[in-house]
PDB file of C-alpha atoms in Angstrom:
ATOM      1  CA  ASN A  13     -29.145 -12.327 -27.300  1.00 54.00           C
ATOM      2  CA  ALA A  14     -30.919 -14.811 -29.554  1.00 58.00           C
ATOM      3  CA  ALA A  15     -31.590 -17.106 -26.587  1.00 57.00           C
ATOM      4  CA  LEU A  16     -33.022 -14.191 -24.615  1.00 53.00           C
ATOM      5  CA  GLU A  17     -35.341 -13.108 -27.420  1.00 62.00           C
ATOM      6  CA  GLU A  18     -36.527 -16.675 -27.988  1.00 63.00           C
ATOM      7  CA  ALA A  19     -37.235 -17.227 -24.271  1.00 56.00           C
ATOM      8  CA  LYS A  20     -39.192 -13.955 -24.103  1.00 58.00           C
ATOM      9  CA  ARG A  21     -41.160 -14.758 -27.265  1.00 61.00           C
ATOM     10  CA  ASP A  22     -42.299 -18.259 -26.368  1.00 61.00           C
ATOM     11  CA  GLY A  23     -42.686 -17.535 -22.631  1.00 59.00           C
ATOM     12  CA  SER A  24     -40.566 -20.540 -21.701  1.00 58.00           C
ATOM     13  CA  GLY A  25     -38.250 -18.700 -19.328  1.00 57.00           C
ATOM     14  CA  THR A  26     -39.033 -17.683 -15.775  1.00 69.00           C
ATOM     15  CA  ASP A  27     -38.110 -14.190 -14.626  1.00 69.00           C
ATOM     16  CA  MET A  28     -35.058 -15.607 -12.877  1.00 67.00           C
ATOM     17  CA  GLU A  29     -33.919 -17.458 -15.999  1.00 71.00           C
ATOM     18  CA  LEU A  30     -34.471 -14.380 -18.150  1.00 68.00           C
ATOM     19  CA  ALA A  31     -32.426 -12.293 -15.718  1.00 72.00           C
ATOM     20  CA  GLU A  32     -29.608 -14.845 -15.864  1.00 77.00           C
ATOM     21  CA  ILE A  33     -29.668 -14.841 -19.667  1.00 74.00           C
ATOM     22  CA  GLU A  34     -29.664 -11.022 -19.737  1.00 74.00           C
ATOM     23  CA  SER A  35     -26.771 -10.947 -17.284  1.00 76.00           C
ATOM     24  CA  ALA A  36     -24.790 -13.444 -19.358  1.00 79.00           C
ATOM     25  CA  ALA A  37     -25.475 -11.490 -22.556  1.00 77.00           C
ATOM     26  CA  LEU A  38     -24.344  -8.279 -20.873  1.00 75.00           C
ATOM     27  CA  ALA A  39     -21.190  -9.951 -19.583  1.00 77.00           C
ATOM     28  CA  ALA A  40     -20.431 -11.265 -23.072  1.00 79.00           C
ATOM     29  CA  ALA A  41     -20.934  -7.800 -24.613  1.00 74.00           C
ATOM     30  CA  ILE A  42     -18.650  -6.249 -21.997  1.00 74.00           C
ATOM     31  CA  ASP A  43     -15.989  -8.913 -22.627  1.00 75.00           C
ATOM     32  CA  ASP A  44     -16.192  -8.335 -26.391  1.00 74.00           C
ATOM     33  CA  ALA A  45     -15.921  -4.581 -25.918  1.00 72.00           C
ATOM     34  CA  GLU A  46     -13.010  -4.941 -23.498  1.00 71.00           C
ATOM     35  CA  ALA A  47     -11.198  -7.211 -25.973  1.00 73.00           C
ATOM     36  CA  SER A  48     -11.615  -4.748 -28.833  1.00 68.00           C
ATOM     37  CA  LYS A  49     -10.763  -1.570 -26.908  1.00 64.00           C
ATOM     38  CA  ASP A  50      -7.040  -1.936 -27.595  1.00 63.00           C
ATOM     39  CA  SER A  51      -7.560  -1.887 -31.350  1.00 64.00           C
ATOM     40  CA  ASP A  52      -6.562   1.423 -32.961  1.00 69.00           C
ATOM     41  CA  ASP A  53      -8.708   0.923 -36.045  1.00 75.00           C
ATOM     42  CA  LEU A  54     -12.139   1.232 -34.391  1.00 74.00           C
ATOM     43  CA  SER A  55     -14.863   3.048 -36.264  1.00 80.00           C
ATOM     44  CA  ASP A  56     -16.775   5.894 -34.652  1.00 84.00           C
ATOM     45  CA  ALA A  57     -19.748   3.579 -34.116  1.00 82.00           C
ATOM     46  CA  GLU A  58     -17.512   1.001 -32.399  1.00 79.00           C
ATOM     47  CA  ARG A  59     -15.993   3.694 -30.164  1.00 81.00           C
ATOM     48  CA  GLU A  60     -19.466   4.931 -29.284  1.00 86.00           C
ATOM     49  CA  PHE A  61     -20.553   1.361 -28.510  1.00 82.00           C
ATOM     50  CA  LEU A  62     -17.476   0.878 -26.314  1.00 81.00           C
ATOM     51  CA  ALA A  63     -18.259   4.102 -24.429  1.00 84.00           C
ATOM     52  CA  LYS A  64     -21.851   2.951 -23.877  1.00 85.00           C
ATOM     53  CA  VAL A  65     -20.676  -0.451 -22.647  1.00 82.00           C
ATOM     54  CA  LYS A  66     -18.329   1.252 -20.189  1.00 83.00           C
ATOM     55  CA  GLY A  67     -21.218   3.400 -18.954  1.00 87.00           C
ATOM     56  CA  LEU A  68     -23.430   0.345 -18.612  1.00 84.00           C
ATOM     57  CA  LYS A  69     -20.703  -1.510 -16.738  1.00 83.00           C
ATOM     58  CA  PHE A  70     -20.345   1.432 -14.327  1.00 88.00           C
ATOM     59  CA  ALA A  71     -24.111   1.692 -13.796  1.00 88.00           C
ATOM     60  CA  SER A  72     -24.376  -2.048 -13.247  1.00 84.00           C
ATOM     61  CA  SER A  73     -21.605  -1.930 -10.655  1.00 85.00           C
ATOM     62  CA  ALA A  74     -23.262   1.017  -8.903  1.00 86.00           C
ATOM     63  CA  VAL A  75     -26.606  -0.792  -8.704  1.00 85.00           C
ATOM     64  CA  SER A  76     -24.896  -3.907  -7.342  1.00 84.00           C
ATOM     65  CA  PHE A  77     -23.122  -1.814  -4.713  1.00 82.00           C
ATOM     66  CA  ILE A  78     -26.372  -0.162  -3.624  1.00 79.00           C
ATOM     67  CA  GLU A  79     -28.187  -3.504  -3.435  1.00 81.00           C
ATOM     68  CA  ILE A  80     -25.415  -4.973  -1.271  1.00 83.00           C
ATOM     69  CA  PHE A  81     -25.289  -1.881   0.923  1.00 75.00           C
ATOM     70  CA  GLU A  82     -29.046  -1.842   1.480  1.00 74.00           C
ATOM     71  CA  GLY A  83     -29.138  -5.628   1.933  1.00 77.00           C
ATOM     72  CA  ALA A  84     -26.782  -5.283   4.875  1.00 81.00           C
ATOM     73  CA  GLU A  85     -29.280  -3.104   6.760  1.00 82.00           C
ATOM     74  CA  SER A  86     -30.987  -5.907   8.682  1.00 84.00           C
ATOM     75  CA  SER A  87     -27.667  -7.403   9.756  1.00 88.00           C
ATOM     76  CA  PHE A  88     -26.459  -4.047  11.019  1.00 89.00           C
ATOM     77  CA  GLN A  89     -29.727  -3.390  12.848  1.00 88.00           C
ATOM     78  CA  SER A  90     -29.216  -6.703  14.644  1.00 89.00           C
ATOM     79  CA  MET A  91     -25.645  -5.690  15.424  1.00 91.00           C
ATOM     80  CA  LEU A  92     -26.897  -2.495  17.080  1.00 90.00           C
ATOM     81  CA  MET A  93     -28.569  -4.644  19.737  1.00 89.00           C
ATOM     82  CA  SER A  94     -25.561  -6.933  20.176  1.00 90.00           C
ATOM     83  CA  SER A  95     -24.008  -7.427  23.590  1.00 88.00           C
ATOM     84  CA  ASN A  96     -20.589  -7.052  21.957  1.00 91.00           C
ATOM     85  CA  PRO A  97     -19.558  -3.359  22.023  1.00 90.00           C
ATOM     86  CA  SER A  98     -17.449  -3.653  18.862  1.00 92.00           C
ATOM     87  CA  ASP A  99     -20.496  -4.944  16.934  1.00 92.00           C
ATOM     88  CA  VAL A 100     -22.505  -1.952  18.120  1.00 92.00           C
ATOM     89  CA  THR A 101     -19.697   0.456  17.180  1.00 92.00           C
ATOM     90  CA  GLU A 102     -19.366  -0.997  13.675  1.00 92.00           C
ATOM     91  CA  ALA A 103     -23.130  -0.903  13.144  1.00 92.00           C
ATOM     92  CA  LEU A 104     -23.223   2.764  14.161  1.00 92.00           C
ATOM     93  CA  ARG A 105     -20.415   3.554  11.727  1.00 91.00           C
ATOM     94  CA  PHE A 106     -22.300   1.739   8.978  1.00 89.00           C
ATOM     95  CA  PHE A 107     -25.412   3.850   9.529  1.00 90.00           C
ATOM     96  CA  VAL A 108     -23.332   7.037   9.514  1.00 89.00           C
ATOM     97  CA  LYS A 109     -21.853   6.040   6.125  1.00 87.00           C
ATOM     98  CA  ALA A 110     -25.308   5.056   4.880  1.00 85.00           C
ATOM     99  CA  LYS A 111     -26.563   8.535   5.791  1.00 86.00           C
ATOM    100  CA  HIS A 112     -23.683  10.123   3.876  1.00 84.00           C
ATOM    101  CA  PHE A 113     -24.670   8.035   0.835  1.00 81.00           C
ATOM    102  CA  GLY A 114     -28.279   9.169   1.273  1.00 82.00           C
ATOM    103  CA  LEU A 115     -29.678   5.681   1.826  1.00 80.00           C
ATOM    104  CA  PRO A 116     -33.090   5.518   3.501  1.00 80.00           C
ATOM    105  CA  CYS A 117     -31.973   2.741   5.855  1.00 81.00           C
ATOM    106  CA  ALA A 118     -29.719   5.225   7.662  1.00 84.00           C
ATOM    107  CA  LEU A 119     -32.527   7.050   9.433  1.00 84.00           C
ATOM    108  CA  THR A 120     -34.091   3.814  10.608  1.00 86.00           C
ATOM    109  CA  GLY A 121     -30.773   2.680  12.038  1.00 87.00           C
ATOM    110  CA  MET A 122     -30.053   6.032  13.639  1.00 87.00           C
ATOM    111  CA  LYS A 123     -33.491   6.060  15.295  1.00 88.00           C
ATOM    112  CA  GLN A 124     -32.825   2.584  16.652  1.00 88.00           C
ATOM    113  CA  ALA A 125     -29.399   3.717  17.872  1.00 89.00           C
ATOM    114  CA  LEU A 126     -30.910   6.498  19.963  1.00 87.00           C
ATOM    115  CA  ALA A 127     -31.938   3.930  22.585  1.00 89.00           C
ATOM    116  CA  LEU A 128     -28.259   3.057  23.013  1.00 90.00           C
ATOM    117  CA  MET A 129     -27.649   6.356  24.808  1.00 87.00           C
ATOM    118  CA  TRP A 130     -28.876   4.571  27.945  1.00 89.00           C
ATOM    119  CA  SER A 131     -26.362   1.750  27.554  1.00 88.00           C
ATOM    120  CA  ASN A 132     -24.237   0.761  30.530  1.00 88.00           C
ATOM    121  CA  GLU A 133     -21.159   0.885  28.287  1.00 89.00           C
ATOM    122  CA  ASN A 134     -19.539   4.337  28.203  1.00 91.00           C
ATOM    123  CA  ASN A 135     -17.782   3.638  24.901  1.00 91.00           C
ATOM    124  CA  ILE A 136     -21.141   2.823  23.279  1.00 91.00           C
ATOM    125  CA  GLN A 137     -22.651   6.047  24.631  1.00 91.00           C
ATOM    126  CA  ASP A 138     -19.655   7.978  23.269  1.00 92.00           C
ATOM    127  CA  GLU A 139     -19.980   6.316  19.862  1.00 91.00           C
ATOM    128  CA  VAL A 140     -23.711   7.069  19.691  1.00 92.00           C
ATOM    129  CA  LEU A 141     -22.999  10.710  20.498  1.00 90.00           C
ATOM    130  CA  ARG A 142     -20.279  10.855  17.810  1.00 88.00           C
ATOM    131  CA  ALA A 143     -22.612   9.221  15.266  1.00 89.00           C
ATOM    132  CA  PHE A 144     -25.433  11.679  15.976  1.00 88.00           C
ATOM    133  CA  MET A 145     -23.036  14.607  15.784  1.00 85.00           C
ATOM    134  CA  GLU A 146     -21.677  13.344  12.455  1.00 84.00           C
ATOM    135  CA  VAL A 147     -25.133  12.783  10.961  1.00 82.00           C
ATOM    136  CA  PHE A 148     -27.305  15.560  12.366  1.00 79.00           C
ATOM    137  CA  VAL A 149     -25.118  18.349  13.765  1.00 79.00           C
ATOM    138  CA  SER A 150     -21.720  18.658  12.089  1.00 73.00           C
ATOM    139  CA  VAL A 151     -20.388  18.685   8.548  1.00 71.00           C
ATOM    140  CA  PRO A 152     -19.394  15.110   7.612  1.00 70.00           C
ATOM    141  CA  GLY A 153     -15.700  14.391   8.091  1.00 67.00           C
ATOM    142  CA  THR A 154     -14.990  17.354  10.391  1.00 66.00           C
ATOM    143  CA  GLU A 155     -15.287  15.339  13.630  1.00 67.00           C
ATOM    144  CA  GLY A 156     -17.754  17.884  15.025  1.00 62.00           C
ATOM    145  CA  LYS A 157     -15.506  20.901  14.477  1.00 67.00           C
ATOM    146  CA  GLU A 158     -17.678  22.433  11.737  1.00 70.00           C
ATOM    147  CA  LEU A 159     -21.424  22.626  12.289  1.00 65.00           C
ATOM    148  CA  LEU A 160     -24.072  22.282   9.625  1.00 65.00           C
ATOM    149  CA  SER A 161     -25.822  25.464   8.568  1.00 66.00           C
ATOM    150  CA  GLU A 162     -29.329  26.066   9.892  1.00 66.00           C
ATOM    151  CA  ASN A 163     -31.036  25.215   6.587  1.00 60.00           C
ATOM    152  CA  GLN A 164     -29.541  21.716   6.297  1.00 58.00           C
TER     153      GLN A 164
END
């Protein structure tokens, strides 16, 4: 923490360096909290700090997951146009999951997938139809057996 404050104060650190220092400081705080969590003689303030560190660790993991998920968008868009049917199928499944997570990249991918309905491959056409049913017509996870209500 002292290194971070000093770098911020004198302007010697670049944004990347400051982010690395912050990340290292966070990792050290999490490690310290994890090491002390087994102790039965924690004060209320220490328990509260441990709870906040756990929350921060969860939030940090969630942000990392979202960044990775959204970073994969361009790769999966390329896979949609692949000549390999299994690549296309996996890309479609990715965009369906992205839609269920509410990620904006899902609509872009699903729009791009619409052109695949005119594919020469029947299994790709079937997968596109399943993906559109899952995203726009049926309740997720029901395999098209339960339709979305009109207001959704």
